[in-house]
PDB file of C-alpha atoms in Angstrom:
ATOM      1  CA  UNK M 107      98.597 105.321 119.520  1.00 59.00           C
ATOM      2  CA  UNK M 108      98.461 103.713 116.384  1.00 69.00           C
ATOM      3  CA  UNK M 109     101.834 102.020 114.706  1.00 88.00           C
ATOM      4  CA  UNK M 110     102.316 100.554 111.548  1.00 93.00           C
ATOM      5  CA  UNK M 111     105.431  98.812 110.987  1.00 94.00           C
ATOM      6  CA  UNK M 112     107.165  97.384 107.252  1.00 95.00           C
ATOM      7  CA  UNK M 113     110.552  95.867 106.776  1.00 91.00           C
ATOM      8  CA  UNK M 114     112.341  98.475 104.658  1.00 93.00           C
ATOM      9  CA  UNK M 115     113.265  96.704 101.480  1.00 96.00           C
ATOM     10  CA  UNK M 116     112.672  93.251  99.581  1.00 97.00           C
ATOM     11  CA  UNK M 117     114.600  92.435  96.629  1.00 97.00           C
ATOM     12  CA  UNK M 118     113.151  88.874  94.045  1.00 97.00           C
ATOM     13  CA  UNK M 119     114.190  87.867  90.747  1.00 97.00           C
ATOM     14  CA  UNK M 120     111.508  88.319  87.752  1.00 97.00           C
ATOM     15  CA  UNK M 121     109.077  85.686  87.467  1.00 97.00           C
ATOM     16  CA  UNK M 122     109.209  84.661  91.928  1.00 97.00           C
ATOM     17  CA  UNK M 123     106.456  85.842  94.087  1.00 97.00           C
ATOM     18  CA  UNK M 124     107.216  88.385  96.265  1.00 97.00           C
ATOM     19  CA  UNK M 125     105.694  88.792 100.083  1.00 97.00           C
ATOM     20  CA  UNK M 126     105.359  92.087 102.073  1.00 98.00           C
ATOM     21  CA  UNK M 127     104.470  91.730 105.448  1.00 97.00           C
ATOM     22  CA  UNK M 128     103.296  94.284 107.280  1.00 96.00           C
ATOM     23  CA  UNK M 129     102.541  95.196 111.469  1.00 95.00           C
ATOM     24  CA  UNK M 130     100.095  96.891 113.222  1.00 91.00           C
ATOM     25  CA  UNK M 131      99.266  97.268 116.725  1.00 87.00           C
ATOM     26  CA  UNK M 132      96.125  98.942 116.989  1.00 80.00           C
ATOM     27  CA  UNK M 133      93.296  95.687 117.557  1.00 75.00           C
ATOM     28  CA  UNK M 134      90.534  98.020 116.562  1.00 77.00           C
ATOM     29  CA  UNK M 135      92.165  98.827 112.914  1.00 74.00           C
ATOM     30  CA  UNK M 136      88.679  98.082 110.677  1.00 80.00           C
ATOM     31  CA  UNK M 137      90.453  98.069 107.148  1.00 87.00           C
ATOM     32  CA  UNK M 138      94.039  97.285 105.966  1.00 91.00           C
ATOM     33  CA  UNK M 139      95.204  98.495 102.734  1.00 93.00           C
ATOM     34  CA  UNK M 140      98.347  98.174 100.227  1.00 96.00           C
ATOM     35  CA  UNK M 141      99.227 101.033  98.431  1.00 96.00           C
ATOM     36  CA  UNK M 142     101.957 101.380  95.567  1.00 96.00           C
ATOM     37  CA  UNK M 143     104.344 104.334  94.810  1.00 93.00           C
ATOM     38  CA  UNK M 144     106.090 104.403  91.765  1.00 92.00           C
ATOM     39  CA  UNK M 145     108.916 107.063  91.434  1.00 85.00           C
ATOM     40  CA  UNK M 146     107.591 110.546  91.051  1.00 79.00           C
ATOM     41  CA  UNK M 147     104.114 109.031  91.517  1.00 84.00           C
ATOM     42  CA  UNK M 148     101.413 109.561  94.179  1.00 87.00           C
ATOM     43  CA  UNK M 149     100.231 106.612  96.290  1.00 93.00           C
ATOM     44  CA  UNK M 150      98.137 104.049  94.299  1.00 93.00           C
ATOM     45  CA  UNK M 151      95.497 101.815  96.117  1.00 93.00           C
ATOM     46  CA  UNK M 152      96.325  98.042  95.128  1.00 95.00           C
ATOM     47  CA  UNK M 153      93.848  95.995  97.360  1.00 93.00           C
ATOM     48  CA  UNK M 154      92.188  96.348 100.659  1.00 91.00           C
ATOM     49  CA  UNK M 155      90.720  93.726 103.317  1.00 91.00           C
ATOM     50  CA  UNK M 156      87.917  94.432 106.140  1.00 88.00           C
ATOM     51  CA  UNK M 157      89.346  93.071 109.563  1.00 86.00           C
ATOM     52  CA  UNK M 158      86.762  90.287 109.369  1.00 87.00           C
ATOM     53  CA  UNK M 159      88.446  88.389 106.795  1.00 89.00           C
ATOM     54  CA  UNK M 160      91.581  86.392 106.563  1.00 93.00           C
ATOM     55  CA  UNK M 161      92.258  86.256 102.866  1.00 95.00           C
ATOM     56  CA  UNK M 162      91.236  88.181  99.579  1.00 95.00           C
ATOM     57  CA  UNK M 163      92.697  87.536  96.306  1.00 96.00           C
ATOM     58  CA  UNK M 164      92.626  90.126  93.508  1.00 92.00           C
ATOM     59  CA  UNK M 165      94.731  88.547  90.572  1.00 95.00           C
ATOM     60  CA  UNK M 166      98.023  88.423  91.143  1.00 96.00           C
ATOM     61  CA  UNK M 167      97.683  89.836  94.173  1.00 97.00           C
ATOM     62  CA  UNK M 168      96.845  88.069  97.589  1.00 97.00           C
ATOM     63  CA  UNK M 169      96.144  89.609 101.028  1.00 97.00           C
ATOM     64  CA  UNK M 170      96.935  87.961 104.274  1.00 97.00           C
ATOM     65  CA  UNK M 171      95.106  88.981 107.094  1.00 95.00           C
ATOM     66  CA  UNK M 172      96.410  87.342 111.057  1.00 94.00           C
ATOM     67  CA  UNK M 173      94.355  89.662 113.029  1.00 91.00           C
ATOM     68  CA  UNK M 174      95.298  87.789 116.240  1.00 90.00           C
ATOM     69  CA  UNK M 175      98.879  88.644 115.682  1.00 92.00           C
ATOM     70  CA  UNK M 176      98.212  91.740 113.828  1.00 92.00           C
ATOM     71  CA  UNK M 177     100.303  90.764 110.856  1.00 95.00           C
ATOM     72  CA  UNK M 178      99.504  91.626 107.262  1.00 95.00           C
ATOM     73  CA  UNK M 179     101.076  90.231 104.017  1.00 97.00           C
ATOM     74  CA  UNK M 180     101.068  91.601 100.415  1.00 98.00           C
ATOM     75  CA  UNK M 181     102.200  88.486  98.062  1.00 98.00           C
ATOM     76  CA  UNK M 182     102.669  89.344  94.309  1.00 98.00           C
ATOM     77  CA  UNK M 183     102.335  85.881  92.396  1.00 97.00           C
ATOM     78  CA  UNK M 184     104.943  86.406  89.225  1.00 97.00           C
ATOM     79  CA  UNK M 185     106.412  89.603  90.138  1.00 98.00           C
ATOM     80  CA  UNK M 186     107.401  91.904  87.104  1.00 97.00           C
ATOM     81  CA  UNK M 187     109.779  94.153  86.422  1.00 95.00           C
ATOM     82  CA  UNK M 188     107.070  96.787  86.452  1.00 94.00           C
ATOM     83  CA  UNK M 189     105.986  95.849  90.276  1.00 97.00           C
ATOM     84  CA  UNK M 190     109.549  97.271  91.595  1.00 97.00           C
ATOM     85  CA  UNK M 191     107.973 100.373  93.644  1.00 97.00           C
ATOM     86  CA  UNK M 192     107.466 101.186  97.208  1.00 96.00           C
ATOM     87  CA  UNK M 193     104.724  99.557  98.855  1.00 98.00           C
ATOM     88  CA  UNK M 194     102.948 100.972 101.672  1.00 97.00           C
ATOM     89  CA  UNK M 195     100.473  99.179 104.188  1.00 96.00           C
ATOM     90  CA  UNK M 196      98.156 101.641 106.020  1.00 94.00           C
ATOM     91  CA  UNK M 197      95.170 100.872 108.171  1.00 91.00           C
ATOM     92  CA  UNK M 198      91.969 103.099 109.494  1.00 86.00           C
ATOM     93  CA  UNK M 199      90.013 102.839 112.389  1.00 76.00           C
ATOM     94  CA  UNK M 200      86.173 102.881 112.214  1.00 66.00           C
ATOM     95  CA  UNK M 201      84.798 106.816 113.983  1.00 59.00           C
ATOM     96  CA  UNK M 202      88.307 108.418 113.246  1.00 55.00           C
ATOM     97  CA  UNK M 203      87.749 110.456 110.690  1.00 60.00           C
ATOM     98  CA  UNK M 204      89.023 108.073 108.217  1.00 78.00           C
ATOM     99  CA  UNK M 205      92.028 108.688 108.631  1.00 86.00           C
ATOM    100  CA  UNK M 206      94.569 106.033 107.450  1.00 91.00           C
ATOM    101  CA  UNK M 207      98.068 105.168 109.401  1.00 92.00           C
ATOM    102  CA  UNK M 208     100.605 104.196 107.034  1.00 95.00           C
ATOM    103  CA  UNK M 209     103.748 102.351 107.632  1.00 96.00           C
ATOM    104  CA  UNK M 210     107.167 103.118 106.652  1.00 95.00           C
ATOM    105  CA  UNK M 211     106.678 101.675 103.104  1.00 96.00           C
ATOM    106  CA  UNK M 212     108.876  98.884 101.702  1.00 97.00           C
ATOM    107  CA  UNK M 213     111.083  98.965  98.732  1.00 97.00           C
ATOM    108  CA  UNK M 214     110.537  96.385  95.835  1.00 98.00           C
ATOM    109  CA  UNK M 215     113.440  95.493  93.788  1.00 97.00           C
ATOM    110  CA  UNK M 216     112.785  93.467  90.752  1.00 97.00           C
ATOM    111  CA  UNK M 217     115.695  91.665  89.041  1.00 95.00           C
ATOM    112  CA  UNK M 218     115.311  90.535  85.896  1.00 91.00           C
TER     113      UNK M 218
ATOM    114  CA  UNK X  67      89.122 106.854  84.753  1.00 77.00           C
ATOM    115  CA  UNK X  68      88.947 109.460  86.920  1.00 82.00           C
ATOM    116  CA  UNK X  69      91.587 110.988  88.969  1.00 91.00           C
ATOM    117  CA  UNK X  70      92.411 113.156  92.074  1.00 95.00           C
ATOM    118  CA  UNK X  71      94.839 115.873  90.858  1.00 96.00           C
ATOM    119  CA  UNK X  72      96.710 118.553  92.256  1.00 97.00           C
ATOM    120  CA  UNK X  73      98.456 122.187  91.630  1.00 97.00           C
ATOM    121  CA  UNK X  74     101.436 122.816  91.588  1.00 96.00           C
ATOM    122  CA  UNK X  75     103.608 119.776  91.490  1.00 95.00           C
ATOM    123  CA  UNK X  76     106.344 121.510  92.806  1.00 97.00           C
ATOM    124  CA  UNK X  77     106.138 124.921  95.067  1.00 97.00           C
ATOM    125  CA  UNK X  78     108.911 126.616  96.404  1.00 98.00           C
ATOM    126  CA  UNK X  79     108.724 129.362  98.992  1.00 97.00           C
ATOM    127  CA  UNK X  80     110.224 131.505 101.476  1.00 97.00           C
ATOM    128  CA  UNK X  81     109.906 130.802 105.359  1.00 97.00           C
ATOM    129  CA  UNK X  82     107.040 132.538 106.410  1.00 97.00           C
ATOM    130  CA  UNK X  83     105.181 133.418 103.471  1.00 98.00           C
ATOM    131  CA  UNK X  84     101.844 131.814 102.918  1.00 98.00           C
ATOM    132  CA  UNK X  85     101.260 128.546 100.390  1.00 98.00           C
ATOM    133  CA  UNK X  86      97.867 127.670  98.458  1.00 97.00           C
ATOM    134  CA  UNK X  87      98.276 123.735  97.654  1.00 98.00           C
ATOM    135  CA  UNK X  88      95.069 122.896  95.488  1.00 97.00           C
ATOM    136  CA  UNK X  89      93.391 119.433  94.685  1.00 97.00           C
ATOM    137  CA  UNK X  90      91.024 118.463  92.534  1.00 97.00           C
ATOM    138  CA  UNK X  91      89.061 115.406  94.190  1.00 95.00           C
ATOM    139  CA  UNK X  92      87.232 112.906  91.671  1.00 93.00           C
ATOM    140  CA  UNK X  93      84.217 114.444  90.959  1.00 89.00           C
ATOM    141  CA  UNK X  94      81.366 112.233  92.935  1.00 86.00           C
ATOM    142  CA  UNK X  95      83.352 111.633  95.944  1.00 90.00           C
ATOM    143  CA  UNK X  96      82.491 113.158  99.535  1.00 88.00           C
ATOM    144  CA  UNK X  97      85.125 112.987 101.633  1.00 91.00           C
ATOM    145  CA  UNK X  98      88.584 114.890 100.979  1.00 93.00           C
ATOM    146  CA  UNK X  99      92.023 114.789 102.910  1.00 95.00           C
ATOM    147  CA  UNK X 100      95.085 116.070 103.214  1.00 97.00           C
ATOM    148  CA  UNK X 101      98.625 113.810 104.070  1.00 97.00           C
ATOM    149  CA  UNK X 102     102.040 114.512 104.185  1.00 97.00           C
ATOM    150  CA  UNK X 103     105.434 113.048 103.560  1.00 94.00           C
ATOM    151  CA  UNK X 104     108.666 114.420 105.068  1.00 94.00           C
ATOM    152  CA  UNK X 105     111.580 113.370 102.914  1.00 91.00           C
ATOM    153  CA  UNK X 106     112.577 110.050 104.673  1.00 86.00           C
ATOM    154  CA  UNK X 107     109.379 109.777 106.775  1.00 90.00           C
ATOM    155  CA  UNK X 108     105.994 107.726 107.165  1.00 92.00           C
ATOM    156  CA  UNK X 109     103.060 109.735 105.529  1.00 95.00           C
ATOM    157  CA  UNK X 110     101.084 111.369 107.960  1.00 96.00           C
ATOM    158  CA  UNK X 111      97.308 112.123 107.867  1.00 95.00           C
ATOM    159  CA  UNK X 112      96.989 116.077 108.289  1.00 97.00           C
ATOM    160  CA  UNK X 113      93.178 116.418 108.163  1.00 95.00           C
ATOM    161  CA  UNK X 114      89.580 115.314 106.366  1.00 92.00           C
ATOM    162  CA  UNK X 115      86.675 117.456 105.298  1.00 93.00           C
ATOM    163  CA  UNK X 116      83.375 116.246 104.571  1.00 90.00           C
ATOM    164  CA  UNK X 117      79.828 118.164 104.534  1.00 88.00           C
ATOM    165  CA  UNK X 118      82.234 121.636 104.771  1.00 90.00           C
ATOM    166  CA  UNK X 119      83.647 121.030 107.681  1.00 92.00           C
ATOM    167  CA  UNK X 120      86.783 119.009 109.467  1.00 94.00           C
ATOM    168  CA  UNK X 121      85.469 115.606 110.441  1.00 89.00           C
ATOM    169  CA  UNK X 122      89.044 114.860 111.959  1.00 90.00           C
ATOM    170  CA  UNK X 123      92.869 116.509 112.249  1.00 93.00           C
ATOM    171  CA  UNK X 124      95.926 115.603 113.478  1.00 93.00           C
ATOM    172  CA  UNK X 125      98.091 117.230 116.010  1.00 94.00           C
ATOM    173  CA  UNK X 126     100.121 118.867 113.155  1.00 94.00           C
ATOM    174  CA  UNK X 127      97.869 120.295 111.683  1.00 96.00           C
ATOM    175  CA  UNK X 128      97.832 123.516 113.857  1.00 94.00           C
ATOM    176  CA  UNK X 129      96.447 126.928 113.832  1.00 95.00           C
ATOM    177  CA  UNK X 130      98.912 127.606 110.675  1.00 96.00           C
ATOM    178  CA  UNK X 131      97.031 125.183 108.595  1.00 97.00           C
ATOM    179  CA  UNK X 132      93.606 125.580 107.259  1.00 97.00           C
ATOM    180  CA  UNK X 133      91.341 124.285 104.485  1.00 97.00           C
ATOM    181  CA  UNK X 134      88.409 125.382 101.980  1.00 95.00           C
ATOM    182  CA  UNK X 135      86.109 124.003  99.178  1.00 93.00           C
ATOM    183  CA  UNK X 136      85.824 127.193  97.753  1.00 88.00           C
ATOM    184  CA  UNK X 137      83.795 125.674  94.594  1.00 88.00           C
ATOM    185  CA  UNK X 138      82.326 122.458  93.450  1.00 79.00           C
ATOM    186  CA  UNK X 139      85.195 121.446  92.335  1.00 88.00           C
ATOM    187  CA  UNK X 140      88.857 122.443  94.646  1.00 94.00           C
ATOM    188  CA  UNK X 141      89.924 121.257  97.567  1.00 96.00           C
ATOM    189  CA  UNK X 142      92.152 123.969  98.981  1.00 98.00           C
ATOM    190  CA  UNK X 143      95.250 123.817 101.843  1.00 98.00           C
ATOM    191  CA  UNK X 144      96.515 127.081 102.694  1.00 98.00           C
ATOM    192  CA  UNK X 145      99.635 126.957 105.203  1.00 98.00           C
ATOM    193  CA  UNK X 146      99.761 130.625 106.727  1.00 96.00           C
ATOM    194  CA  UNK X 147     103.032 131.391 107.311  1.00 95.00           C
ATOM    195  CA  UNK X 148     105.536 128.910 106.536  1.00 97.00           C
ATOM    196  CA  UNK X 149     108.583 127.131 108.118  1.00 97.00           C
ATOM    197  CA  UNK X 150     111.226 125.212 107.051  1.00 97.00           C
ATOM    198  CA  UNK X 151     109.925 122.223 108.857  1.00 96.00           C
ATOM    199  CA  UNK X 152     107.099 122.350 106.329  1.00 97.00           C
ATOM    200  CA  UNK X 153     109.064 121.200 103.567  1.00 98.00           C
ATOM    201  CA  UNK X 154     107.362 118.212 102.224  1.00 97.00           C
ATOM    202  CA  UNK X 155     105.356 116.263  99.779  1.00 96.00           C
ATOM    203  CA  UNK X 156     101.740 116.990 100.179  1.00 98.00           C
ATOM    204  CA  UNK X 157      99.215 114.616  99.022  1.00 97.00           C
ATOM    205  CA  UNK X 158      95.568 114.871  98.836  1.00 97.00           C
ATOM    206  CA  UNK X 159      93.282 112.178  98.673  1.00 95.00           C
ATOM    207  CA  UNK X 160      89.288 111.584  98.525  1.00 93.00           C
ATOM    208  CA  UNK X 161      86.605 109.155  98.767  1.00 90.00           C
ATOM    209  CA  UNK X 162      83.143 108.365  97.630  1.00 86.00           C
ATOM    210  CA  UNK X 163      81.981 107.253 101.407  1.00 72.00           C
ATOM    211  CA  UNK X 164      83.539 107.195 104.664  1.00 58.00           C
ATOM    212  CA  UNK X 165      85.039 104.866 106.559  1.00 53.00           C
ATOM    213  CA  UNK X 166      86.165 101.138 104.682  1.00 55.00           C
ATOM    214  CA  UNK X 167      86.264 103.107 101.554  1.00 71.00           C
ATOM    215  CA  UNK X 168      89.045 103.208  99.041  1.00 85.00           C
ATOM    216  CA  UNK X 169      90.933 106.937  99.359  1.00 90.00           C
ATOM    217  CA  UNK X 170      92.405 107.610  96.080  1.00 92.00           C
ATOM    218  CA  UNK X 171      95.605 110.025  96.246  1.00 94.00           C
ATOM    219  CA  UNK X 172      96.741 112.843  93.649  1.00 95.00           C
ATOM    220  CA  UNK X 173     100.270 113.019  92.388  1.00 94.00           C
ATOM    221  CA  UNK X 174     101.611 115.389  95.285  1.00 96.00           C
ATOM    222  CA  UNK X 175     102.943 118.793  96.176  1.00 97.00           C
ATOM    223  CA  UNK X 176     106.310 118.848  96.644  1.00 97.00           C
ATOM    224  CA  UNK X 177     106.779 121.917  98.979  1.00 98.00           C
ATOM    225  CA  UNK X 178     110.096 123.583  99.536  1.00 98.00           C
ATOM    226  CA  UNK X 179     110.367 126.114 102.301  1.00 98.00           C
ATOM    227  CA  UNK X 180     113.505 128.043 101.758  1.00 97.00           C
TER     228      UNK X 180
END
């Protein structure tokens, strides 16, 4: 079955970029996503790629896409104080219902 | 902007009794779901709905679990008969289209089966 695998927590000072990689093993995954959880929050969509593309860039944010090693990456240009959060990577397969696979979720740490 | 959002934030029952969790899905969207997150775990797609009907469920979600649209408008998950394992945050979720397209998530239900 599906697996989605994180590393469980990254800690940057203010101001670096931080990177959030991200493992999946199913090859027929047809969109990756980042979402963000803030304490006491729900899970916020941040970006998503199709599994035809490499790259997308939405601001600060950049997405990574190595679909032959079925690695994704999450890099915040500037981080913030603000971005510390948990950040979850999650894929869905085309015909299953939509249904998206999450991974374990990674824990931000800004310091300032 | 609009918003999934869901009632109560926080529900706390006995084992066995039955729980309504209810979600309001942004208003033009199709396609509705139900997760879950067990303190400490990954969260776990429970089920979708579109058109009225289950497009796709998980192995947990069992003959204990069931949902409705009972209006235009909620998005219901009733668990019959609770159990201590069900203790968890619920989330729902929807989406204007199906598959590709962005799921947006309410706050959560935090369940506690006592």
């Amino acid at each position: 079955g599906e697996d989605v695998e994180q590393s469980l927590f990254l800690s940057v000072r203010e101001g670096d970029s931080s990177v959030i990689n991200c493992t999946y093993t199913d090859s027929s995954s047809t969109y990756l996503y980042w979402y963000k959880q803030e304490p006491g929050a729900g899970l916020q969509l941040l970006t998503y790629i199709f599994s035809n593309m490499d790259m997308k860039q939405d601001q600060r944010l950049t997405v990574l896409l190595n679909k032959k090693d079925k690695h994704l990456s999450l890099r915040i240009a500037d981080t913030q104080t603000g971005d510390s959060a948990i950040y979850f990577c999650a894929e869905s397969i085309s015909g299953a219902g939509n249904m998206l696979t999450f991974g374990g979720g990674t824990r931000l740490m800004v310091k300032p | 902007e609009p918003e999934v959002t869901q009632t109560p934030s926080h529900q706390v029952t006995q084992m066995g009794q039955e729980v309504i969790l209810r979600c309001v899905p942004i208003s033009n969207h199709l396609y509705f779901y139900w997760y879950r997150q067990i303190l400490g775990q990954k969260v776990e797609f429970l089920v979708s709905f579109y058109n009225n009907e289950i497009s796709e469920k998980s192995e947990i979600f069992d003959d204990q679990f069931s949902v409705e649209r009972p209006d235009g408008s909620n998005f219901t998950l009733k668990i019959r008969s609770t159990k201590l394992e069900d203790s968890a945050m619920y989330f729902c979720a929807s989406s204007e289209v199906g598959a590709g397209y962005e799921q947006y998530f309410g706050p959560g239900t935090r369940l506690t089966v006592t």
